[in-house]
A tleap script that builds the chain and sets N, CA, C and O, in Angstrom:
source leaprc.protein.ff14SB
mol = sequence {
  NLEU TYR ASP GLU TYR LEU SER LYS GLU ALA
  GLY PRO ILE SER LYS ASN ALA PRO ASP TYR
  GLU SER ALA TYR GLN THR VAL SER LYS LEU
  PHE GLU ASN ASP PRO GLN VAL LYS ILE LEU
  ARG LYS SER SER LEU ASP ALA LEU SER ASP
  VAL LEU SER GLY ILE ASP LEU VAL PHE ILE
  ASP GLY ASN HIE ASP TYR LEU HIE VAL LYS
  GLN ASP ILE GLN HIE TRP SER ALA LYS VAL
  ARG LYS GLY GLY MET ILE SER GLY HIE ASP
  TYR ASN ASP ARG PHE PRO GLY VAL ILE GLN
  ALA VAL ASP GLU CYS CPHE
}
set mol.1.N position { -2.274 5.762 -11.970 }
set mol.1.CA position { -1.934 4.410 -12.379 }
set mol.1.C position { -0.634 4.434 -13.166 }
set mol.1.O position { -0.354 5.376 -13.908 }
set mol.2.N position { 0.139 3.399 -12.995 }
set mol.2.CA position { 1.369 3.277 -13.753 }
set mol.2.C position { 1.459 1.857 -14.287 }
set mol.2.O position { 0.847 0.942 -13.736 }
set mol.3.N position { 2.216 1.673 -15.352 }
set mol.3.CA position { 2.240 0.395 -16.061 }
set mol.3.C position { 2.572 -0.789 -15.165 }
set mol.3.O position { 1.931 -1.834 -15.277 }
set mol.4.N position { 3.559 -0.655 -14.273 }
set mol.4.CA position { 3.928 -1.770 -13.403 }
set mol.4.C position { 2.776 -2.185 -12.498 }
set mol.4.O position { 2.622 -3.367 -12.191 }
set mol.5.N position { 1.972 -1.225 -12.072 }
set mol.5.CA position { 0.852 -1.546 -11.193 }
set mol.5.C position { -0.210 -2.357 -11.919 }
set mol.5.O position { -0.968 -3.095 -11.291 }
set mol.6.N position { -0.266 -2.224 -13.220 }
set mol.6.CA position { -1.285 -2.923 -13.994 }
set mol.6.C position { -0.832 -4.296 -14.468 }
set mol.6.O position { -1.553 -4.948 -15.223 }
set mol.7.N position { 0.350 -4.753 -14.044 }
set mol.7.CA position { 0.808 -6.075 -14.441 }
set mol.7.C position { -0.055 -7.140 -13.769 }
set mol.7.O position { -0.710 -6.867 -12.763 }
set mol.8.N position { -0.055 -8.346 -14.319 }
set mol.8.CA position { -0.878 -9.428 -13.784 }
set mol.8.C position { -0.508 -9.743 -12.332 }
set mol.8.O position { -1.388 -9.907 -11.487 }
set mol.9.N position { 0.781 -9.825 -12.049 }
set mol.9.CA position { 1.207 -10.168 -10.697 }
set mol.9.C position { 0.889 -9.069 -9.693 }
set mol.9.O position { 0.671 -9.349 -8.514 }
set mol.10.N position { 0.862 -7.826 -10.149 }
set mol.10.CA position { 0.576 -6.719 -9.242 }
set mol.10.C position { -0.838 -6.800 -8.689 }
set mol.10.O position { -1.093 -6.353 -7.571 }
set mol.11.N position { -1.757 -7.365 -9.459 }
set mol.11.CA position { -3.093 -7.637 -8.980 }
set mol.11.C position { -4.040 -6.476 -8.899 }
set mol.11.O position { -4.743 -6.342 -7.898 }
set mol.12.N position { -4.098 -5.616 -9.915 }
set mol.12.CA position { -5.044 -4.498 -9.814 }
set mol.12.C position { -6.485 -4.984 -9.837 }
set mol.12.O position { -6.811 -5.981 -10.481 }
set mol.13.N position { -7.336 -4.266 -9.126 }
set mol.13.CA position { -8.751 -4.624 -9.125 }
set mol.13.C position { -9.422 -4.222 -10.434 }
set mol.13.O position { -10.487 -4.731 -10.785 }
set mol.14.N position { -8.791 -3.317 -11.136 }
set mol.14.CA position { -9.353 -2.813 -12.380 }
set mol.14.C position { -8.237 -2.184 -13.198 }
set mol.14.O position { -7.191 -1.818 -12.662 }
set mol.15.N position { -8.464 -2.063 -14.470 }
set mol.15.CA position { -7.526 -1.337 -15.317 }
set mol.15.C position { -8.140 -0.021 -15.787 }
set mol.15.O position { -7.619 0.630 -16.693 }
set mol.16.N position { -9.243 0.358 -15.166 }
set mol.16.CA position { -9.949 1.583 -15.533 }
set mol.16.C position { -9.700 2.679 -14.514 }
set mol.16.O position { -10.047 2.537 -13.341 }
set mol.17.N position { -9.106 3.759 -14.954 }
set mol.17.CA position { -8.794 4.886 -14.068 }
set mol.17.C position { -10.027 5.403 -13.310 }
set mol.17.O position { -9.899 5.756 -12.138 }
set mol.18.N position { -11.209 5.461 -13.929 }
set mol.18.CA position { -12.378 5.955 -13.180 }
set mol.18.C position { -12.702 5.117 -11.937 }
set mol.18.O position { -13.228 5.649 -10.960 }
set mol.19.N position { -12.398 3.823 -11.962 }
set mol.19.CA position { -12.637 2.983 -10.783 }
set mol.19.C position { -11.767 3.443 -9.619 }
set mol.19.O position { -12.228 3.498 -8.478 }
set mol.20.N position { -10.520 3.769 -9.904 }
set mol.20.CA position { -9.603 4.220 -8.858 }
set mol.20.C position { -9.989 5.612 -8.365 }
set mol.20.O position { -9.886 5.899 -7.173 }
set mol.21.N position { -10.418 6.450 -9.252 }
set mol.21.CA position { -10.847 7.790 -8.855 }
set mol.21.C position { -12.063 7.708 -7.941 }
set mol.21.O position { -12.143 8.426 -6.944 }
set mol.22.N position { -12.997 6.846 -8.275 }
set mol.22.CA position { -14.188 6.671 -7.450 }
set mol.22.C position { -13.819 6.155 -6.061 }
set mol.22.O position { -14.341 6.644 -5.059 }
set mol.23.N position { -12.924 5.175 -5.997 }
set mol.23.CA position { -12.485 4.639 -4.701 }
set mol.23.C position { -11.789 5.716 -3.883 }
set mol.23.O position { -12.026 5.836 -2.681 }
set mol.24.N position { -10.935 6.495 -4.526 }
set mol.24.CA position { -10.224 7.568 -3.838 }
set mol.24.C position { -11.209 8.590 -3.268 }
set mol.24.O position { -11.071 9.001 -2.116 }
set mol.25.N position { -12.175 8.993 -4.041 }
set mol.25.CA position { -13.158 9.981 -3.588 }
set mol.25.C position { -13.966 9.443 -2.406 }
set mol.25.O position { -14.244 10.175 -1.457 }
set mol.26.N position { -14.339 8.173 -2.465 }
set mol.26.CA position { -15.106 7.556 -1.378 }
set mol.26.C position { -14.309 7.553 -0.080 }
set mol.26.O position { -14.819 7.957 0.965 }
set mol.27.N position { -13.069 7.103 -0.143 }
set mol.27.CA position { -12.223 7.034 1.057 }
set mol.27.C position { -11.904 8.441 1.570 }
set mol.27.O position { -11.925 8.681 2.777 }
set mol.28.N position { -11.614 9.355 0.671 }
set mol.28.CA position { -11.329 10.729 1.081 }
set mol.28.C position { -12.500 11.325 1.848 }
set mol.28.O position { -12.307 12.003 2.857 }
set mol.29.N position { -13.700 11.076 1.373 }
set mol.29.CA position { -14.905 11.600 2.026 }
set mol.29.C position { -15.072 10.994 3.429 }
set mol.29.O position { -15.441 11.693 4.373 }
set mol.30.N position { -14.797 9.696 3.553 }
set mol.30.CA position { -14.939 9.030 4.846 }
set mol.30.C position { -14.022 9.618 5.915 }
set mol.30.O position { -14.392 9.691 7.087 }
set mol.31.N position { -12.831 10.035 5.506 }
set mol.31.CA position { -11.829 10.484 6.472 }
set mol.31.C position { -11.540 11.976 6.419 }
set mol.31.O position { -10.567 12.426 7.025 }
set mol.32.N position { -12.347 12.753 5.720 }
set mol.32.CA position { -12.048 14.171 5.525 }
set mol.32.C position { -11.979 14.968 6.823 }
set mol.32.O position { -11.284 15.982 6.877 }
set mol.33.N position { -12.671 14.542 7.857 }
set mol.33.CA position { -12.681 15.286 9.120 }
set mol.33.C position { -11.867 14.613 10.220 }
set mol.33.O position { -11.977 14.979 11.390 }
set mol.34.N position { -11.058 13.639 9.850 }
set mol.34.CA position { -10.250 12.924 10.838 }
set mol.34.C position { -8.811 13.425 10.763 }
set mol.34.O position { -8.095 13.104 9.814 }
set mol.35.N position { -8.381 14.204 11.746 }
set mol.35.CA position { -7.038 14.787 11.693 }
set mol.35.C position { -5.917 13.760 11.862 }
set mol.35.O position { -4.750 14.069 11.624 }
set mol.36.N position { -6.269 12.542 12.271 }
set mol.36.CA position { -5.253 11.520 12.459 }
set mol.36.C position { -5.029 10.672 11.213 }
set mol.36.O position { -4.163 9.798 11.209 }
set mol.37.N position { -5.788 10.914 10.174 }
set mol.37.CA position { -5.659 10.145 8.934 }
set mol.37.C position { -5.104 11.042 7.851 }
set mol.37.O position { -5.580 12.156 7.632 }
set mol.38.N position { -4.100 10.541 7.186 }
set mol.38.CA position { -3.507 11.274 6.069 }
set mol.38.C position { -3.508 10.347 4.856 }
set mol.38.O position { -2.826 9.322 4.852 }
set mol.39.N position { -4.259 10.703 3.846 }
set mol.39.CA position { -4.325 9.904 2.625 }
set mol.39.C position { -3.368 10.522 1.620 }
set mol.39.O position { -3.482 11.694 1.261 }
set mol.40.N position { -2.436 9.716 1.182 }
set mol.40.CA position { -1.426 10.182 0.234 }
set mol.40.C position { -1.668 9.515 -1.107 }
set mol.40.O position { -1.731 8.289 -1.204 }
set mol.41.N position { -1.800 10.317 -2.121 }
set mol.41.CA position { -2.095 9.803 -3.449 }
set mol.41.C position { -0.820 9.816 -4.290 }
set mol.41.O position { -0.622 10.678 -5.147 }
set mol.42.N position { 0.024 8.845 -4.020 }
set mol.42.CA position { 1.289 8.715 -4.731 }
set mol.42.C position { 1.832 7.324 -4.451 }
set mol.42.O position { 1.287 6.592 -3.625 }
set mol.43.N position { 2.891 6.966 -5.131 }
set mol.43.CA position { 3.459 5.647 -4.861 }
set mol.43.C position { 3.957 5.611 -3.421 }
set mol.43.O position { 4.303 6.643 -2.846 }
set mol.44.N position { 3.988 4.429 -2.856 }
set mol.44.CA position { 4.355 4.313 -1.447 }
set mol.44.C position { 5.774 4.796 -1.188 }
set mol.44.O position { 6.027 5.414 -0.154 }
set mol.45.N position { 6.699 4.533 -2.092 }
set mol.45.CA position { 8.069 4.988 -1.878 }
set mol.45.C position { 8.174 6.502 -2.008 }
set mol.45.O position { 8.964 7.122 -1.296 }
set mol.46.N position { 7.405 7.103 -2.890 }
set mol.46.CA position { 7.386 8.569 -3.002 }
set mol.46.C position { 6.765 9.210 -1.761 }
set mol.46.O position { 7.105 10.338 -1.405 }
set mol.47.N position { 5.859 8.492 -1.108 }
set mol.47.CA position { 5.169 9.040 0.063 }
set mol.47.C position { 6.015 8.996 1.333 }
set mol.47.O position { 5.691 9.672 2.310 }
set mol.48.N position { 7.074 8.226 1.336 }
set mol.48.CA position { 7.904 8.101 2.536 }
set mol.48.C position { 8.345 9.446 3.106 }
set mol.48.O position { 8.331 9.646 4.320 }
set mol.49.N position { 8.730 10.351 2.240 }
set mol.49.CA position { 9.228 11.644 2.714 }
set mol.49.C position { 8.120 12.537 3.283 }
set mol.49.O position { 8.415 13.546 3.925 }
set mol.50.N position { 6.869 12.185 3.060 }
set mol.50.CA position { 5.743 12.964 3.571 }
set mol.50.C position { 5.297 12.530 4.966 }
set mol.50.O position { 4.436 13.164 5.577 }
set mol.51.N position { 5.887 11.452 5.461 }
set mol.51.CA position { 5.434 10.884 6.728 }
set mol.51.C position { 6.590 10.865 7.724 }
set mol.51.O position { 7.673 10.359 7.430 }
set mol.52.N position { 6.341 11.422 8.901 }
set mol.52.CA position { 7.352 11.408 9.954 }
set mol.52.C position { 7.462 10.009 10.561 }
set mol.52.O position { 6.516 9.223 10.496 }
set mol.53.N position { 8.596 9.707 11.139 }
set mol.53.CA position { 8.761 8.440 11.845 }
set mol.53.C position { 7.943 8.466 13.126 }
set mol.53.O position { 7.612 9.533 13.643 }
set mol.54.N position { 7.623 7.286 13.629 }
set mol.54.CA position { 6.877 7.184 14.875 }
set mol.54.C position { 5.386 7.002 14.694 }
set mol.54.O position { 4.623 7.216 15.636 }
set mol.55.N position { 4.951 6.611 13.499 }
set mol.55.CA position { 3.514 6.422 13.276 }
set mol.55.C position { 3.050 5.130 13.950 }
set mol.55.O position { 3.839 4.211 14.172 }
set mol.56.N position { 1.768 5.081 14.267 }
set mol.56.CA position { 1.190 3.923 14.946 }
set mol.56.C position { 0.911 2.773 13.994 }
set mol.56.O position { 1.094 1.609 14.349 }
set mol.57.N position { 0.468 3.097 12.788 }
set mol.57.CA position { -0.001 2.069 11.868 }
set mol.57.C position { 0.247 2.499 10.435 }
set mol.57.O position { 0.034 3.658 10.077 }
set mol.58.N position { 0.694 1.572 9.630 }
set mol.58.CA position { 0.706 1.785 8.187 }
set mol.58.C position { -0.013 0.597 7.558 }
set mol.58.O position { 0.265 -0.557 7.887 }
set mol.59.N position { -0.931 0.892 6.659 }
set mol.59.CA position { -1.647 -0.142 5.915 }
set mol.59.C position { -1.141 -0.083 4.487 }
set mol.59.O position { -1.348 0.910 3.789 }
set mol.60.N position { -0.483 -1.135 4.055 }
set mol.60.CA position { 0.116 -1.171 2.730 }
set mol.60.C position { -0.827 -1.885 1.763 }
set mol.60.O position { -1.207 -3.036 1.982 }
set mol.61.N position { -1.190 -1.196 0.710 }
set mol.61.CA position { -2.001 -1.792 -0.355 }
set mol.61.C position { -1.502 -1.210 -1.657 }
set mol.61.O position { -2.084 -0.270 -2.198 }
set mol.62.N position { -0.431 -1.770 -2.149 }
set mol.62.CA position { 0.179 -1.251 -3.366 }
set mol.62.C position { 0.332 -2.345 -4.397 }
set mol.62.O position { -0.483 -3.263 -4.490 }
set mol.63.N position { 1.384 -2.226 -5.157 }
set mol.63.CA position { 1.715 -3.225 -6.156 }
set mol.63.C position { 1.959 -4.544 -5.432 }
set mol.63.O position { 2.702 -4.579 -4.451 }
set mol.64.N position { 1.350 -5.618 -5.897 }
set mol.64.CA position { 1.391 -6.902 -5.215 }
set mol.64.C position { 2.526 -7.819 -5.683 }
set mol.64.O position { 2.585 -8.974 -5.261 }
set mol.65.N position { 3.416 -7.339 -6.533 }
set mol.65.CA position { 4.513 -8.223 -6.924 }
set mol.65.C position { 5.568 -8.250 -5.830 }
set mol.65.O position { 5.662 -7.328 -5.020 }
set mol.66.N position { 6.353 -9.302 -5.813 }
set mol.66.CA position { 7.306 -9.568 -4.750 }
set mol.66.C position { 8.201 -8.373 -4.441 }
set mol.66.O position { 8.270 -7.942 -3.290 }
set mol.67.N position { 8.878 -7.839 -5.429 }
set mol.67.CA position { 9.843 -6.770 -5.211 }
set mol.67.C position { 9.196 -5.548 -4.564 }
set mol.67.O position { 9.742 -4.992 -3.611 }
set mol.68.N position { 8.045 -5.127 -5.070 }
set mol.68.CA position { 7.371 -3.944 -4.519 }
set mol.68.C position { 6.884 -4.187 -3.091 }
set mol.68.O position { 7.004 -3.306 -2.240 }
set mol.69.N position { 6.342 -5.361 -2.824 }
set mol.69.CA position { 5.867 -5.659 -1.467 }
set mol.69.C position { 7.040 -5.653 -0.495 }
set mol.69.O position { 6.942 -5.082 0.591 }
set mol.70.N position { 8.135 -6.276 -0.873 }
set mol.70.CA position { 9.302 -6.328 0.021 }
set mol.70.C position { 9.858 -4.925 0.273 }
set mol.70.O position { 10.201 -4.585 1.405 }
set mol.71.N position { 9.943 -4.126 -0.769 }
set mol.71.CA position { 10.417 -2.745 -0.595 }
set mol.71.C position { 9.482 -1.965 0.324 }
set mol.71.O position { 9.942 -1.230 1.198 }
set mol.72.N position { 8.190 -2.118 0.136 }
set mol.72.CA position { 7.229 -1.416 0.994 }
set mol.72.C position { 7.424 -1.804 2.457 }
set mol.72.O position { 7.474 -0.938 3.331 }
set mol.73.N position { 7.533 -3.091 2.719 }
set mol.73.CA position { 7.698 -3.546 4.102 }
set mol.73.C position { 8.991 -3.002 4.688 }
set mol.73.O position { 8.993 -2.480 5.803 }
set mol.74.N position { 10.078 -3.115 3.960 }
set mol.74.CA position { 11.369 -2.665 4.471 }
set mol.74.C position { 11.386 -1.163 4.736 }
set mol.74.O position { 11.836 -0.728 5.796 }
set mol.75.N position { 10.908 -0.378 3.799 }
set mol.75.CA position { 10.960 1.072 3.951 }
set mol.75.C position { 9.964 1.584 4.986 }
set mol.75.O position { 10.301 2.458 5.785 }
set mol.76.N position { 8.752 1.055 4.983 }
set mol.76.CA position { 7.738 1.562 5.899 }
set mol.76.C position { 7.944 1.066 7.326 }
set mol.76.O position { 7.472 1.705 8.267 }
set mol.77.N position { 8.631 -0.046 7.510 }
set mol.77.CA position { 8.926 -0.530 8.861 }
set mol.77.C position { 9.697 0.514 9.661 }
set mol.77.O position { 9.507 0.647 10.870 }
set mol.78.N position { 10.554 1.243 8.987 }
set mol.78.CA position { 11.358 2.272 9.653 }
set mol.78.C position { 10.504 3.461 10.121 }
set mol.78.O position { 10.940 4.231 10.976 }
set mol.79.N position { 9.327 3.610 9.582 }
set mol.79.CA position { 8.446 4.722 9.957 }
set mol.79.C position { 7.535 4.401 11.140 }
set mol.79.O position { 6.993 5.304 11.778 }
set mol.80.N position { 7.371 3.110 11.426 }
set mol.80.CA position { 6.423 2.681 12.454 }
set mol.80.C position { 7.127 2.622 13.813 }
set mol.80.O position { 8.226 2.078 13.927 }
set mol.81.N position { 6.494 3.179 14.828 }
set mol.81.CA position { 7.063 3.198 16.177 }
set mol.81.C position { 7.126 1.784 16.749 }
set mol.81.O position { 6.411 0.888 16.299 }
set mol.82.N position { 7.987 1.597 17.743 }
set mol.82.CA position { 8.065 0.328 18.444 }
set mol.82.C position { 6.695 0.038 19.051 }
set mol.82.O position { 6.127 0.888 19.736 }
set mol.83.N position { 6.175 -1.134 18.808 }
set mol.83.CA position { 4.840 -1.491 19.282 }
set mol.83.C position { 3.748 -1.131 18.293 }
set mol.83.O position { 2.583 -1.467 18.502 }
set mol.84.N position { 4.120 -0.440 17.201 }
set mol.84.CA position { 3.152 -0.090 16.168 }
set mol.84.C position { 2.880 -1.279 15.259 }
set mol.84.O position { 3.347 -2.387 15.522 }
set mol.85.N position { 2.130 -1.050 14.199 }
set mol.85.CA position { 1.699 -2.150 13.353 }
set mol.85.C position { 1.879 -1.842 11.870 }
set mol.85.O position { 1.599 -0.739 11.399 }
set mol.86.N position { 2.351 -2.843 11.164 }
set mol.86.CA position { 2.382 -2.817 9.706 }
set mol.86.C position { 1.317 -3.798 9.261 }
set mol.86.O position { 1.309 -4.955 9.680 }
set mol.87.N position { 0.428 -3.332 8.419 }
set mol.87.CA position { -0.691 -4.165 8.013 }
set mol.87.C position { -0.843 -4.129 6.496 }
set mol.87.O position { -0.288 -3.267 5.814 }
set mol.88.N position { -1.589 -5.064 6.005 }
set mol.88.CA position { -1.886 -5.138 4.579 }
set mol.88.C position { -2.935 -6.203 4.352 }
set mol.88.O position { -3.641 -6.612 5.273 }
set mol.89.N position { -3.025 -6.640 3.127 }
set mol.89.CA position { -3.976 -7.720 2.836 }
set mol.89.C position { -3.516 -8.452 1.579 }
set mol.89.O position { -2.441 -8.171 1.048 }
set mol.90.N position { -4.316 -9.373 1.116 }
set mol.90.CA position { -4.027 -10.177 -0.076 }
set mol.90.C position { -2.883 -11.159 0.138 }
set mol.90.O position { -2.147 -11.487 -0.793 }
set mol.91.N position { -2.745 -11.616 1.363 }
set mol.91.CA position { -1.805 -12.694 1.669 }
set mol.91.C position { -2.531 -13.996 1.352 }
set mol.91.O position { -3.082 -14.649 2.239 }
set mol.92.N position { -2.520 -14.360 0.074 }
set mol.92.CA position { -3.209 -15.574 -0.361 }
set mol.92.C position { -2.581 -16.097 -1.658 }
set mol.92.O position { -1.719 -15.450 -2.251 }
set mol.93.N position { -3.025 -17.261 -2.076 }
set mol.93.CA position { -2.424 -17.952 -3.225 }
set mol.93.C position { -2.516 -17.171 -4.530 }
set mol.93.O position { -1.744 -17.429 -5.453 }
set mol.94.N position { -3.427 -16.239 -4.623 }
set mol.94.CA position { -3.539 -15.438 -5.843 }
set mol.94.C position { -2.329 -14.521 -6.005 }
set mol.94.O position { -1.997 -14.121 -7.121 }
set mol.95.N position { -1.668 -14.188 -4.895 }
set mol.95.CA position { -0.541 -13.260 -4.913 }
set mol.95.C position { 0.695 -13.897 -4.271 }
set mol.95.O position { 1.032 -13.571 -3.132 }
set mol.96.N position { 1.364 -14.786 -4.976 }
set mol.96.CA position { 2.535 -15.462 -4.397 }
set mol.96.C position { 3.655 -14.498 -4.013 }
set mol.96.O position { 4.414 -14.777 -3.085 }
set mol.97.N position { 3.770 -13.381 -4.705 }
set mol.97.CA position { 4.789 -12.388 -4.357 }
set mol.97.C position { 4.552 -11.774 -2.993 }
set mol.97.O position { 5.504 -11.477 -2.272 }
set mol.98.N position { 3.288 -11.579 -2.630 }
set mol.98.CA position { 2.945 -11.048 -1.313 }
set mol.98.C position { 3.354 -12.058 -0.237 }
set mol.98.O position { 3.982 -11.694 0.757 }
set mol.99.N position { 2.999 -13.303 -0.441 }
set mol.99.CA position { 3.337 -14.348 0.528 }
set mol.99.C position { 4.849 -14.436 0.716 }
set mol.99.O position { 5.335 -14.461 1.847 }
set mol.100.N position { 5.592 -14.484 -0.390 }
set mol.100.CA position { 7.038 -14.621 -0.301 }
set mol.100.C position { 7.671 -13.435 0.429 }
set mol.100.O position { 8.513 -13.634 1.304 }
set mol.101.N position { 7.286 -12.225 0.090 }
set mol.101.CA position { 7.876 -11.038 0.721 }
set mol.101.C position { 7.532 -10.965 2.206 }
set mol.101.O position { 8.404 -10.683 3.028 }
set mol.102.N position { 6.284 -11.214 2.554 }
set mol.102.CA position { 5.871 -11.163 3.959 }
set mol.102.C position { 6.610 -12.224 4.762 }
set mol.102.O position { 7.122 -11.939 5.845 }
set mol.103.N position { 6.670 -13.441 4.242 }
set mol.103.CA position { 7.350 -14.519 4.962 }
set mol.103.C position { 8.834 -14.213 5.154 }
set mol.103.O position { 9.391 -14.530 6.205 }
set mol.104.N position { 9.475 -13.615 4.177 }
set mol.104.CA position { 10.885 -13.270 4.306 }
set mol.104.C position { 11.107 -12.146 5.320 }
set mol.104.O position { 12.083 -12.170 6.070 }
set mol.105.N position { 10.225 -11.186 5.343 }
set mol.105.CA position { 10.411 -10.025 6.226 }
set mol.105.C position { 9.975 -10.297 7.660 }
set mol.105.O position { 10.506 -9.695 8.594 }
set mol.106.N position { 9.019 -11.191 7.841 }
set mol.106.CA position { 8.508 -11.439 9.179 }
set mol.106.C position { 8.679 -12.887 9.569 }
set mol.106.O position { 8.301 -13.278 10.673 }
savepdb mol mol.pdb
quit
């Protein structure tokens, strides 16, 4: 966790580190035997160098403020193959930064 992620606009589900650790352990267990899934535990921009271009799908669930969402879309779009998919969630009134960034990029 980092301070910017815990801002009101970023929209964290919790401010308790154990909640995130529990979620990480649950997801890691679900995909531990799937060679096509790579779970990266770092900021999305730091993870860019760990992923080759040409991926089929990226699911973005990071900081929900406008600037971070727009950066995620712009940077990760370059990693997705033609015909691939960029996905996310929280496109709703609770997160106006998500709506603004998505609408501008797409």
